[in-house]
XYZ file of C-alpha atoms in Angstrom:
577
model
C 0.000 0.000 0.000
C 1.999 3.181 -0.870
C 1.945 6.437 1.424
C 1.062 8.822 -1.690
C -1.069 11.391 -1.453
C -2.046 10.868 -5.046
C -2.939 7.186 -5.301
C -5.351 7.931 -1.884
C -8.683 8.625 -4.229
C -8.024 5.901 -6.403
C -7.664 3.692 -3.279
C -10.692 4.597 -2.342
C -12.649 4.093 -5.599
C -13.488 7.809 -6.358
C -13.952 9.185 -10.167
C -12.481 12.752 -9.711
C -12.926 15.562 -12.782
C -9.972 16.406 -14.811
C -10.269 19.617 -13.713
C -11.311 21.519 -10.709
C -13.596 23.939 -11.521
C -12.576 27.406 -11.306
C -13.925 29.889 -8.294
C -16.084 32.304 -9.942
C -14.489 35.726 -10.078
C -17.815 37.694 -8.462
C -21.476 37.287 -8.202
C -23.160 37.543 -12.296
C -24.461 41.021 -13.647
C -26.920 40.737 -16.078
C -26.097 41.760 -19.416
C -28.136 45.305 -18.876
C -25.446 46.058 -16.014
C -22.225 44.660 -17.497
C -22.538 46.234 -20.695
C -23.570 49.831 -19.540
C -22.446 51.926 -21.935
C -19.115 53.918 -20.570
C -18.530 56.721 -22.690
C -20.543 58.452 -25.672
C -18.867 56.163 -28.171
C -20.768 53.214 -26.818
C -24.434 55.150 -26.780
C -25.884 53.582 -30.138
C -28.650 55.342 -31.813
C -28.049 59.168 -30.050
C -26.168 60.884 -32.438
C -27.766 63.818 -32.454
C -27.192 64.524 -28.774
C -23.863 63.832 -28.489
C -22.897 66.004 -31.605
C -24.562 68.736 -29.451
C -23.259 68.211 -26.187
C -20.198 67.668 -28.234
C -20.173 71.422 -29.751
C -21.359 72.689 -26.550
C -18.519 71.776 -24.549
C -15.693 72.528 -27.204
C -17.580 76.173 -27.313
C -17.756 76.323 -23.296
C -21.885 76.608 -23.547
C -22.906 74.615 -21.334
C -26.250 74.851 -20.092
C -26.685 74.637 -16.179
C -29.736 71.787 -16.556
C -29.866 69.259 -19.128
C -33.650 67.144 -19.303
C -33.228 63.568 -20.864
C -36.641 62.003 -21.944
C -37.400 59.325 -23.881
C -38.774 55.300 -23.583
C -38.264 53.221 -20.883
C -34.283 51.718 -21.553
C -32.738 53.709 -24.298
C -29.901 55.252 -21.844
C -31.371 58.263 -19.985
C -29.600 57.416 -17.130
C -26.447 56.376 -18.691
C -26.619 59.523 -20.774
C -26.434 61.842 -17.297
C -23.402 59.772 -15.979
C -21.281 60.232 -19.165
C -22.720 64.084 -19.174
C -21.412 64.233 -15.101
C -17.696 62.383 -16.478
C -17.568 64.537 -19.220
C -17.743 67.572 -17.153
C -15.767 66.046 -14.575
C -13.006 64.350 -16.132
C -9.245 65.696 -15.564
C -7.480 63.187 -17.908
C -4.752 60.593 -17.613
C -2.345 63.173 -16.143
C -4.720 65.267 -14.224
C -4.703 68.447 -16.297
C -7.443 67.848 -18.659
C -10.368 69.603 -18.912
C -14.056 68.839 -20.040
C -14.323 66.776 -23.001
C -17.002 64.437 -25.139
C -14.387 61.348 -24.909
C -13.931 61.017 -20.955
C -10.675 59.003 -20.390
C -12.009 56.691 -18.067
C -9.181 56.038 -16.000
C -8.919 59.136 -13.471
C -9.986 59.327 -10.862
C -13.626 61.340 -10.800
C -14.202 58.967 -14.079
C -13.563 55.702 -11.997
C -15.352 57.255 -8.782
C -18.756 58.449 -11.426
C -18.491 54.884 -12.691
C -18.599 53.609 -9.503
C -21.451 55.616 -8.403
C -19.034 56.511 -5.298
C -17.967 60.512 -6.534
C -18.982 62.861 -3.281
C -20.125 65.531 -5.982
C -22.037 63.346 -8.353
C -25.037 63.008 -6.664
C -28.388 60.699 -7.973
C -31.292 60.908 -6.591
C -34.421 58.889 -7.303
C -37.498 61.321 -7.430
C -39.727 58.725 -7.070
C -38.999 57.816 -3.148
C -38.032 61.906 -2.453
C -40.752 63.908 -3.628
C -41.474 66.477 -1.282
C -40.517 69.858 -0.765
C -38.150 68.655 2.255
C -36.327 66.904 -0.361
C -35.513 69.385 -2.546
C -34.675 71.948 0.252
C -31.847 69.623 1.033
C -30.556 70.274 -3.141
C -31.237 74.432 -2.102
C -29.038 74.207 0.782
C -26.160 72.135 -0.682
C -25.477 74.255 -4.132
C -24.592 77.244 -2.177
C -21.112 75.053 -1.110
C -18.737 74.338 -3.782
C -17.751 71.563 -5.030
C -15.093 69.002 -2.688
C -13.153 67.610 -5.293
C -14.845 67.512 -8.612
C -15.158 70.537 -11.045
C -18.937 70.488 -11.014
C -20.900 69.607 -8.608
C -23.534 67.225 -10.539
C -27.584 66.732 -9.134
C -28.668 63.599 -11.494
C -32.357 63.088 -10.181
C -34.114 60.153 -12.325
C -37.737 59.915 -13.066
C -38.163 63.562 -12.334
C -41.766 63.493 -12.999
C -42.266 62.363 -9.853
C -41.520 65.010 -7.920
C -44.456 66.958 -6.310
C -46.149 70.405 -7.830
C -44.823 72.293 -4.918
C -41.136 70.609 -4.914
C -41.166 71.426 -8.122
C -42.000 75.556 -7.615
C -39.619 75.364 -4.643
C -36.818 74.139 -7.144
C -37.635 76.545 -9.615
C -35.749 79.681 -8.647
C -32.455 77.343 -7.656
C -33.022 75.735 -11.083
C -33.306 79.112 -13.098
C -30.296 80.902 -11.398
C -28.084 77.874 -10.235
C -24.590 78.655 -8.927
C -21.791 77.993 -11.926
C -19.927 75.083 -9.607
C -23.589 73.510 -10.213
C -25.432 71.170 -13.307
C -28.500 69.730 -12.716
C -29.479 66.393 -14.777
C -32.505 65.415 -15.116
C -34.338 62.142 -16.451
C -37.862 61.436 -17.277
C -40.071 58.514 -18.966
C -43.117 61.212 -19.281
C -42.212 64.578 -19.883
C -45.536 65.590 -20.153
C -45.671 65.405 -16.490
C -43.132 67.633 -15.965
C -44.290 71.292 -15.502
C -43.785 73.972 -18.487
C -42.173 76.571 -16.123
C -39.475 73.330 -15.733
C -38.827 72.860 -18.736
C -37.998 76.124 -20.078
C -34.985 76.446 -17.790
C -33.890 73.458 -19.001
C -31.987 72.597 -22.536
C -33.792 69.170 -23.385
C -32.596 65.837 -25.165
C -35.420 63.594 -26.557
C -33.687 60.079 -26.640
C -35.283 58.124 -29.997
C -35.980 54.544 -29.733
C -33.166 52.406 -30.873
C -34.018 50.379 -34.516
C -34.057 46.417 -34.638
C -31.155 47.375 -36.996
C -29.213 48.739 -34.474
C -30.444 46.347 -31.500
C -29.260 43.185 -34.106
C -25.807 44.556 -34.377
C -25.420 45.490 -31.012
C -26.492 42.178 -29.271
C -24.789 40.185 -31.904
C -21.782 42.193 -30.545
C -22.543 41.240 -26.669
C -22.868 37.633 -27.807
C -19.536 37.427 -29.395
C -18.293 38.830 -26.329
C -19.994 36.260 -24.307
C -18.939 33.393 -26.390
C -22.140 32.344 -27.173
C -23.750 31.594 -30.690
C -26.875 32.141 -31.465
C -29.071 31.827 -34.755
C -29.472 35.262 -36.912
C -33.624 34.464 -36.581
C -33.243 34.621 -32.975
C -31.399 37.776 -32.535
C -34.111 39.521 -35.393
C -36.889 37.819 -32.578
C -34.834 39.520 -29.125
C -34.803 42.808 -31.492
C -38.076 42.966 -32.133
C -39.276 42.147 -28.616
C -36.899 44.784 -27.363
C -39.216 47.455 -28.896
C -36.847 49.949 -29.350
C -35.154 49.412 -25.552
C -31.993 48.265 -25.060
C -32.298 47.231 -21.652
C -35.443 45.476 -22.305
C -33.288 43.322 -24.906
C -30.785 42.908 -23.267
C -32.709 41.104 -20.643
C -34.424 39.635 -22.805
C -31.057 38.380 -24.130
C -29.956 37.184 -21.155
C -33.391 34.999 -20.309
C -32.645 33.107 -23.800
C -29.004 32.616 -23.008
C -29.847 31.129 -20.130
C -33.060 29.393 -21.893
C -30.559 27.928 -24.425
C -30.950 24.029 -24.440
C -26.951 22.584 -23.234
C -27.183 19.675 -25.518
C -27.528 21.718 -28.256
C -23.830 23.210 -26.928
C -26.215 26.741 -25.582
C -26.866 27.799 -29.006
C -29.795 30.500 -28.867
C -32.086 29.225 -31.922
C -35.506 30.915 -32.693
C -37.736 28.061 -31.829
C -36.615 28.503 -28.070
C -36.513 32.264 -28.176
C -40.031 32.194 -29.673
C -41.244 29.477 -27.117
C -39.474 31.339 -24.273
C -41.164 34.631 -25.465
C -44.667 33.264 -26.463
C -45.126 33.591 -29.833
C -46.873 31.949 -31.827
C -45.419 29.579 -34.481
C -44.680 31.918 -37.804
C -45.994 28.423 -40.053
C -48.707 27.934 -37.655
C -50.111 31.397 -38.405
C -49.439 31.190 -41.693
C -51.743 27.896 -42.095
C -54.235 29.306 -39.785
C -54.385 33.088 -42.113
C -54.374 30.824 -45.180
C -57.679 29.058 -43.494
C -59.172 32.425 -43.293
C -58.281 33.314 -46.394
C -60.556 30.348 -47.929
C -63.190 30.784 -45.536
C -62.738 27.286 -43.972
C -64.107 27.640 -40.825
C -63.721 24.480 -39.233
C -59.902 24.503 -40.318
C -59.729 27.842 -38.665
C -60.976 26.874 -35.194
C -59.195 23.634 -35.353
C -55.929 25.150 -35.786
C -56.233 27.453 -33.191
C -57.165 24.994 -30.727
C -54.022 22.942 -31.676
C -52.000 25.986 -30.824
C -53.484 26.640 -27.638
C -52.585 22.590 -26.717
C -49.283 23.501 -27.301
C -49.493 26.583 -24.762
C -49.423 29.731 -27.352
C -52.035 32.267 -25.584
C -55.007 33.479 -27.767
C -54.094 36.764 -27.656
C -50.489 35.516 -29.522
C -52.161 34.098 -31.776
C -54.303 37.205 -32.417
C -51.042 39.127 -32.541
C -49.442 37.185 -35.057
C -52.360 37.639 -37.237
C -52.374 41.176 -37.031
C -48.553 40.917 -37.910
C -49.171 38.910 -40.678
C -51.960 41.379 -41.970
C -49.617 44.508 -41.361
C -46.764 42.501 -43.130
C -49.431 42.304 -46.092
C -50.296 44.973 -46.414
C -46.741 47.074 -46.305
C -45.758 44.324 -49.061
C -48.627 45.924 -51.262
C -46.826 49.322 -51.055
C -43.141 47.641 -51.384
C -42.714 48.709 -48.151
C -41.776 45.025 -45.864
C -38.731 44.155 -45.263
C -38.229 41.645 -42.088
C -35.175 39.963 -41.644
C -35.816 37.354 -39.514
C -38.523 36.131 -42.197
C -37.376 33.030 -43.980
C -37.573 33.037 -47.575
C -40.805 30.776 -48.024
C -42.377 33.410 -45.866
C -41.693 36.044 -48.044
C -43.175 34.144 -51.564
C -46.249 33.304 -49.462
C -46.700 37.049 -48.111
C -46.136 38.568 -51.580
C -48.570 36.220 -53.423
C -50.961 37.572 -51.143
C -50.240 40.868 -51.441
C -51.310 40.431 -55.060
C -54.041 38.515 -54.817
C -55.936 40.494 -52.067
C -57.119 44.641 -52.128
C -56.167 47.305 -49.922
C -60.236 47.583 -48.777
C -60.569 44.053 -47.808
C -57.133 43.909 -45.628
C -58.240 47.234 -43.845
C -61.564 45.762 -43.046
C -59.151 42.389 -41.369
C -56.975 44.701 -39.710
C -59.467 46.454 -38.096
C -62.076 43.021 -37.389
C -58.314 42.124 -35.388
C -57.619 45.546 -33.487
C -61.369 44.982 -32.139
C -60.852 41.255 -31.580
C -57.474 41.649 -29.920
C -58.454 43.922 -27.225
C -61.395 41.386 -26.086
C -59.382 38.210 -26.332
C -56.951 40.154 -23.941
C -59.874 40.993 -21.354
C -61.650 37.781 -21.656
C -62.235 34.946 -19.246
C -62.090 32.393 -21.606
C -59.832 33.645 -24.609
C -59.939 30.610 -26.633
C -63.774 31.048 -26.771
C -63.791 34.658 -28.067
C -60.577 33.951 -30.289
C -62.797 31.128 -32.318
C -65.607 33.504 -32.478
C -63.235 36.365 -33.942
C -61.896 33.874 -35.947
C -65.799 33.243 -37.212
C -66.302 36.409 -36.966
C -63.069 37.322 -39.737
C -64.655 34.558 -41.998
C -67.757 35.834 -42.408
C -67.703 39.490 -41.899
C -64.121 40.765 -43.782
C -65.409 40.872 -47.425
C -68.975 42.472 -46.670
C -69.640 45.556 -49.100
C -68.017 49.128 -47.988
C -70.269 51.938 -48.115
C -69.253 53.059 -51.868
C -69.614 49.254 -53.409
C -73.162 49.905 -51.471
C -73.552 53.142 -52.987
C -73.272 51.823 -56.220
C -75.285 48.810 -55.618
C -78.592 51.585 -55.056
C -77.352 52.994 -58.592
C -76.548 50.278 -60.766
C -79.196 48.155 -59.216
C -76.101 45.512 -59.624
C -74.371 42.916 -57.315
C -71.246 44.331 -55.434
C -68.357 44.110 -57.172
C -66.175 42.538 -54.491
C -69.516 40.144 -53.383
C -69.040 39.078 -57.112
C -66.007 39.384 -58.432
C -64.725 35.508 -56.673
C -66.739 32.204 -55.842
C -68.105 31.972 -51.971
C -66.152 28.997 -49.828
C -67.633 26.735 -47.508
C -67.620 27.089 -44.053
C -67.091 23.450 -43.159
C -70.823 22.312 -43.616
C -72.265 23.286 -46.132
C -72.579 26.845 -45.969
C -71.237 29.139 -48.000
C -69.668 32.387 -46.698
C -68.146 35.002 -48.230
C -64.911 35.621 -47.104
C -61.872 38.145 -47.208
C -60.725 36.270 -50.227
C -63.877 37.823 -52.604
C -61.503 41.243 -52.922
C -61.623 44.207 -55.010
C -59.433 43.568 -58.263
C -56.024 45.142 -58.057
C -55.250 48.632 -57.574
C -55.050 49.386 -61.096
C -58.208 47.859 -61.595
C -59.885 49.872 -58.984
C -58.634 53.329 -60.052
C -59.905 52.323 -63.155
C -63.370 50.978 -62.776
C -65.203 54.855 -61.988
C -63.983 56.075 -65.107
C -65.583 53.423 -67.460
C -68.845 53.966 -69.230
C -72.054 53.603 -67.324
C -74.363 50.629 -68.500
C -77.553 51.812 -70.835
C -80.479 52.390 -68.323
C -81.827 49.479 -66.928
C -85.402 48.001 -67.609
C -86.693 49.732 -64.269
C -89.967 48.408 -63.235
C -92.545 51.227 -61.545
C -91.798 49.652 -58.019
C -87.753 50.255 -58.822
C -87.959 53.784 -59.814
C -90.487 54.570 -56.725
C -87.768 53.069 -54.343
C -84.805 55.124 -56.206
C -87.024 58.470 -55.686
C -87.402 57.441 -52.008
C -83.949 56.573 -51.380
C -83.013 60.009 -53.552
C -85.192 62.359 -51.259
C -87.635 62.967 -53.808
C -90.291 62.440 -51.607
C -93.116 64.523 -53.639
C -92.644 63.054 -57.045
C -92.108 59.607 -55.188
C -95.988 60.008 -54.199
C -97.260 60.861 -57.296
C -95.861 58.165 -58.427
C -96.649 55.511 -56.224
C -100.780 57.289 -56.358
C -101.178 58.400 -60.221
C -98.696 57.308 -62.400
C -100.092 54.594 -65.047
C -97.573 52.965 -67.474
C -98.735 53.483 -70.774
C -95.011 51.825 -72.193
C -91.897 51.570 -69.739
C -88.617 50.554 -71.708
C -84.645 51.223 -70.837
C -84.654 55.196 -70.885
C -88.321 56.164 -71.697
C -91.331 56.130 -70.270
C -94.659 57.034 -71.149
C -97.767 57.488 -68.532
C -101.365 58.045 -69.323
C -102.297 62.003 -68.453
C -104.235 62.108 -65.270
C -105.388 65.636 -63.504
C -103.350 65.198 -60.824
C -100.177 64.837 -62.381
C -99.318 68.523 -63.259
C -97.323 69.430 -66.475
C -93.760 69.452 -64.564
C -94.121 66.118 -63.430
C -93.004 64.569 -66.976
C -89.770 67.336 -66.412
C -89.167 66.194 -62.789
C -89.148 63.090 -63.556
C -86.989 62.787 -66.430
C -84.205 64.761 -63.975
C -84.416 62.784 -61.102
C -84.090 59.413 -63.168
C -80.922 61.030 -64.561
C -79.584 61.618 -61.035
C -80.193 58.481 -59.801
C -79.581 56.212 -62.379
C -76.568 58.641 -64.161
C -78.446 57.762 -67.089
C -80.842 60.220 -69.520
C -84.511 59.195 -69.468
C -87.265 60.551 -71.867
C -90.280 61.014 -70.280
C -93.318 61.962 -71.895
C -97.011 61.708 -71.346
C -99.170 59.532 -74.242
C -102.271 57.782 -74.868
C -102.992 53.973 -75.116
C -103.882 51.079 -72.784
C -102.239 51.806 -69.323
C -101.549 50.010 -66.403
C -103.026 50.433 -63.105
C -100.728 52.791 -60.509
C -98.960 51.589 -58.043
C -101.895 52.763 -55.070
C -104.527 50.805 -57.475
C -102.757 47.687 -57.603
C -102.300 47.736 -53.915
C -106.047 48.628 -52.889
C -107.029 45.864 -55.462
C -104.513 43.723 -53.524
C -106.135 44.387 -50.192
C -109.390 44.298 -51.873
C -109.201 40.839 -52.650
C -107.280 39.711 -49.113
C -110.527 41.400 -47.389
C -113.046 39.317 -49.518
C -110.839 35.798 -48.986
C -111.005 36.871 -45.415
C -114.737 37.557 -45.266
C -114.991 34.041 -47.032
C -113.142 32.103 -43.944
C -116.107 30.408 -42.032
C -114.791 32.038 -38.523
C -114.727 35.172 -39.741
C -118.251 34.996 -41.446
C -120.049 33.584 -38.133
C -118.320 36.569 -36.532
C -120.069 38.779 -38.838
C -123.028 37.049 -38.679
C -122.439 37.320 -35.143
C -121.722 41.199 -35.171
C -122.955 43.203 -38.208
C -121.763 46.076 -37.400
C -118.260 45.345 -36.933
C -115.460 45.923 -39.885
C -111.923 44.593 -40.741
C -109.231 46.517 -39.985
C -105.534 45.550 -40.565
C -103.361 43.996 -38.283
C -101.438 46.867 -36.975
C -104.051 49.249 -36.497
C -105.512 46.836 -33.486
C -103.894 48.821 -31.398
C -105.615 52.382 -32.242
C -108.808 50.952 -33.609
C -111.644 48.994 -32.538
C -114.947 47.983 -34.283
C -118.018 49.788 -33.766
């Protein structure tokens, strides 16, 4: 048995790793910490503010108070460090002076960076809000700075602060001492008061593009050693909204999401899981459904995606995506990386096939739709009736095809123009895919030539003088008019008393204003038909004397001789005799 230390763990049977693993260096910071941007250089997507504050300080006009607004994320905060090391910074060999690249190495830069500099003070408005707050700032600008060449106030979400803190900053603010700089940082400047922001020289921060977002996190992940699929990074981008600390986060949750077998490559199906979102195919197969007007294909697609755990309201999402993605294509006008290149045949075919009218009407079916799948108690039930609701409703007639309709006298064009689907059993719906013809067929169809009058029955040109406002003539009409000969664009009506000798005149314009068509209208002799009022009474006439004929109704007579028939609805105001 031998003494060495080194054969004791195989002596004792135990399977040590070829390594030791190594003590961790400190605790983790999350990619939104560790990557803080640490001078200007590093703030993507603010060039026009630091070309400012650049000129400003190689002029010497600086302002005493600097506002930063802008979304949640995009580097307010950040921004009023850099702005305090900036002002602050003495260089490498202690005789600099301010300057838009801070060196970063002496000491007020290290101490700002630290958050440890005795003149760089932050405060958070949101827990010191009252007036006793800020008459702690009042009394401390009147003493100069202890070892800094400003003395810096950052105070974030500034909004916060209370109507009278603000008014008992105001005269401090306006007339600060030069040792002094105020920074201030906001989410919602409109909170802040007018009087503030006058005295201050303001920086609106602009949301940072998925262009930018792409190249910066695919920056951070070579950095972190990690690979990840393009898709993916396009997917964190997008999600970011514009916020680089929302990304990054959101970078850091699919890092860690990353599956180990796969060696902790980030790939889109496990971002898009990890975020929520709905399948890209999925909703591809379940618009496509729509599209045809197969409603039972519809519904069962969406329940198959809420089995797998994507939320109705994703899937609502993604179709309003989808729809918006449409519809820019139309216009030349989508371009989405992280679309693969199937996706981008299937979305233009569509955009040729389908009108601008009927993907408004879908888009706007979907904005109503999404906000009650959000607020329901059972999404999945008011998703499948949106989804029914899409189907049936996206292709009805807008208010000009209807106009048009009343003119022509015609089926509307987008009702006719394509055959109705089934909805599963039987029925036929007419869905989103019955569209207008393309654009160049729509700017064309007004100017073509109007169809010869049609062969306008008495009953058809009474309704058109109804629905035209011409009221009078539509009475005289309905009462006294008697066809002598009706054909496409004349007419001729047997003279009576009461029709005067405008009403041929009146007559002949109206039809041409309705119809856009000329109509000769003339007064003649020969057999004529009864009037509209005539063929009514006789109507009634002969429903009376059927009625008098039913053997309840004559032993009611017989019964009472006195009483009369009145119509149905006038049992409420009348009664017999």
């Amino acid at each position: 048995m031998s003494d060495s230390a080194d054969d004791e763990p195989t002596m004792l049977g135990m399977d040590l790793p070829d390594a030791a693993p190594q003590p961790s260096s400190g605790p983790y910071r999350v990619l939104a910490r560790k990557y803080r941007p640490q001078t200007f250089a590093e703030l993507i997507g603010q060039d026009a503010m630091v070309r400012t504050l650049g000129n400003a300080i190689a002029r010497d006009r600086l302002a005493h108070a600097f506002l930063m607004t802008g979304v949640r994320g995009v580097g307010k905060t950040s921004t009023a460090r850099l702005i305090a090391k900036a002002l602050n910074c003495i260089g490498p060999d202690g005789q600099g002076g301010p300057t838009i690249d801070p060196c970063g190495v002496c000491e007020p830069c290290r101490a700002i960076t630290e958050g440890r500099h005795i003149d760089v003070i932050e405060m958070d408005a949101a827990s010191n809000t009252g007036v006793d707050d800020v008459r702690e700032i009042i009394e401390a600008v009147r003493y100069a700075a202890v070892s800094a060449r400003y003395k810096i106030y950052i105070i974030d979400e500034v909004h916060m602060l209370s109507r009278n803190a603000f008014n008992a900053l105001l005269k401090t603010l306006e007339e600060p001492p030069p040792h002094v700089k105020f920074l201030f940082a906001t989410t919602e400047v409109n909170k802040v008061p007018v009087t503030v922001l006058s005295r201050c020289q303001r920086f609106d921060l602009r949301r940072i593009t998925p262009d930018m977002l792409f190249a910066h996190f695919s920056a951070i992940l070579q950095k972190e050693g990690v690979e990840a699929e393009a898709p993916a990074i396009w997917l964190i981008a997008n999600a970011a909204e514009g916020s680089v600390r929302d990304g990054l986060s959101i970078l850091d949750q699919a890092i860690a999401h990353a599956d180990l077998d796969g060696g902790g490559k980030v790939s889109a199906d496990q971002v898009r899981a990890m975020l929520g979102l709905s399948d890209r195919s999925s909703i591809a197969q379940l618009m496509a459904t729509i599209l045809e007007g197969d409603a039972g294909a519809a519904i069962d697609l969406a329940r198959a995606q809420y089995a797998l755990g994507i939320e109705p309201v994703a899937m609502v999402r993604g179709l309003m995506d989808l729809t918006h993605a449409v519809t820019l294509a139309k216009v030349s006008r989508h371009d989405d990386p992280a679309l693969a290149e199937a996706d981008r045949e299937r979305i233009g075919e569509w955009a040729k096939k389908l009108g601008f009218a009927p993907l408004n009407r879908l888009w706007q079916l979907l904005l109503k739709g999404h906000d009650e799948v959000l607020r329901a108690n059972n999404p999945l039930e008011h998703l499948e009736m949106l989804l029914l609701r899409v189907i049936y409703a996206a292709s009805m007639p807008d208010p000009g095809e209807l106009a048009k309709l009343l003119q022509s006298g015609g089926v509307p064009m987008a009702m006719a123009a394509m055959p109705a689907p089934t909805g599963g059993q039987g029925d036929t719906v007419s869905t989103i895919t019955a569209a207008p013809p393309p654009v160049e067929a729509e700017v064309a169809a007004p100017a073509r030539a109007e169809p010869p009058a049609s062969a306008l029955t008495v009953a058809q040109i009474h309704q058109l003088l109804e629905s035209t406002g011409n009221h009078r003539l539509a009475v005289d009409v309905y009462d006294h008019m008697r066809i002598v000969e009706l054909e496409p664009g004349s007419l001729v009506f047997a003279p009576v008393p009461a029709l005067d000798g405008s009403f041929a005149r009146d007559l002949g314009d109206a039809l041409l204003t309705a119809t856009g068509s000329r109509w000769h209208v003339r007064a003649g002799d020969g057999k004529a038909r009864p009037s509209l009022k005539d063929v009514q009474d006789a109507k009634g006439a002969d429903n009376d004397q059927r009625i008098r004929e039913l053997p309840v109704v004559k032993a009611a007579l017989a019964a009472f001789p006195d009483a009369t028939l009145v119509e149905g609805d006038d049992t409420r105001h009348k009664s017999a005799p």
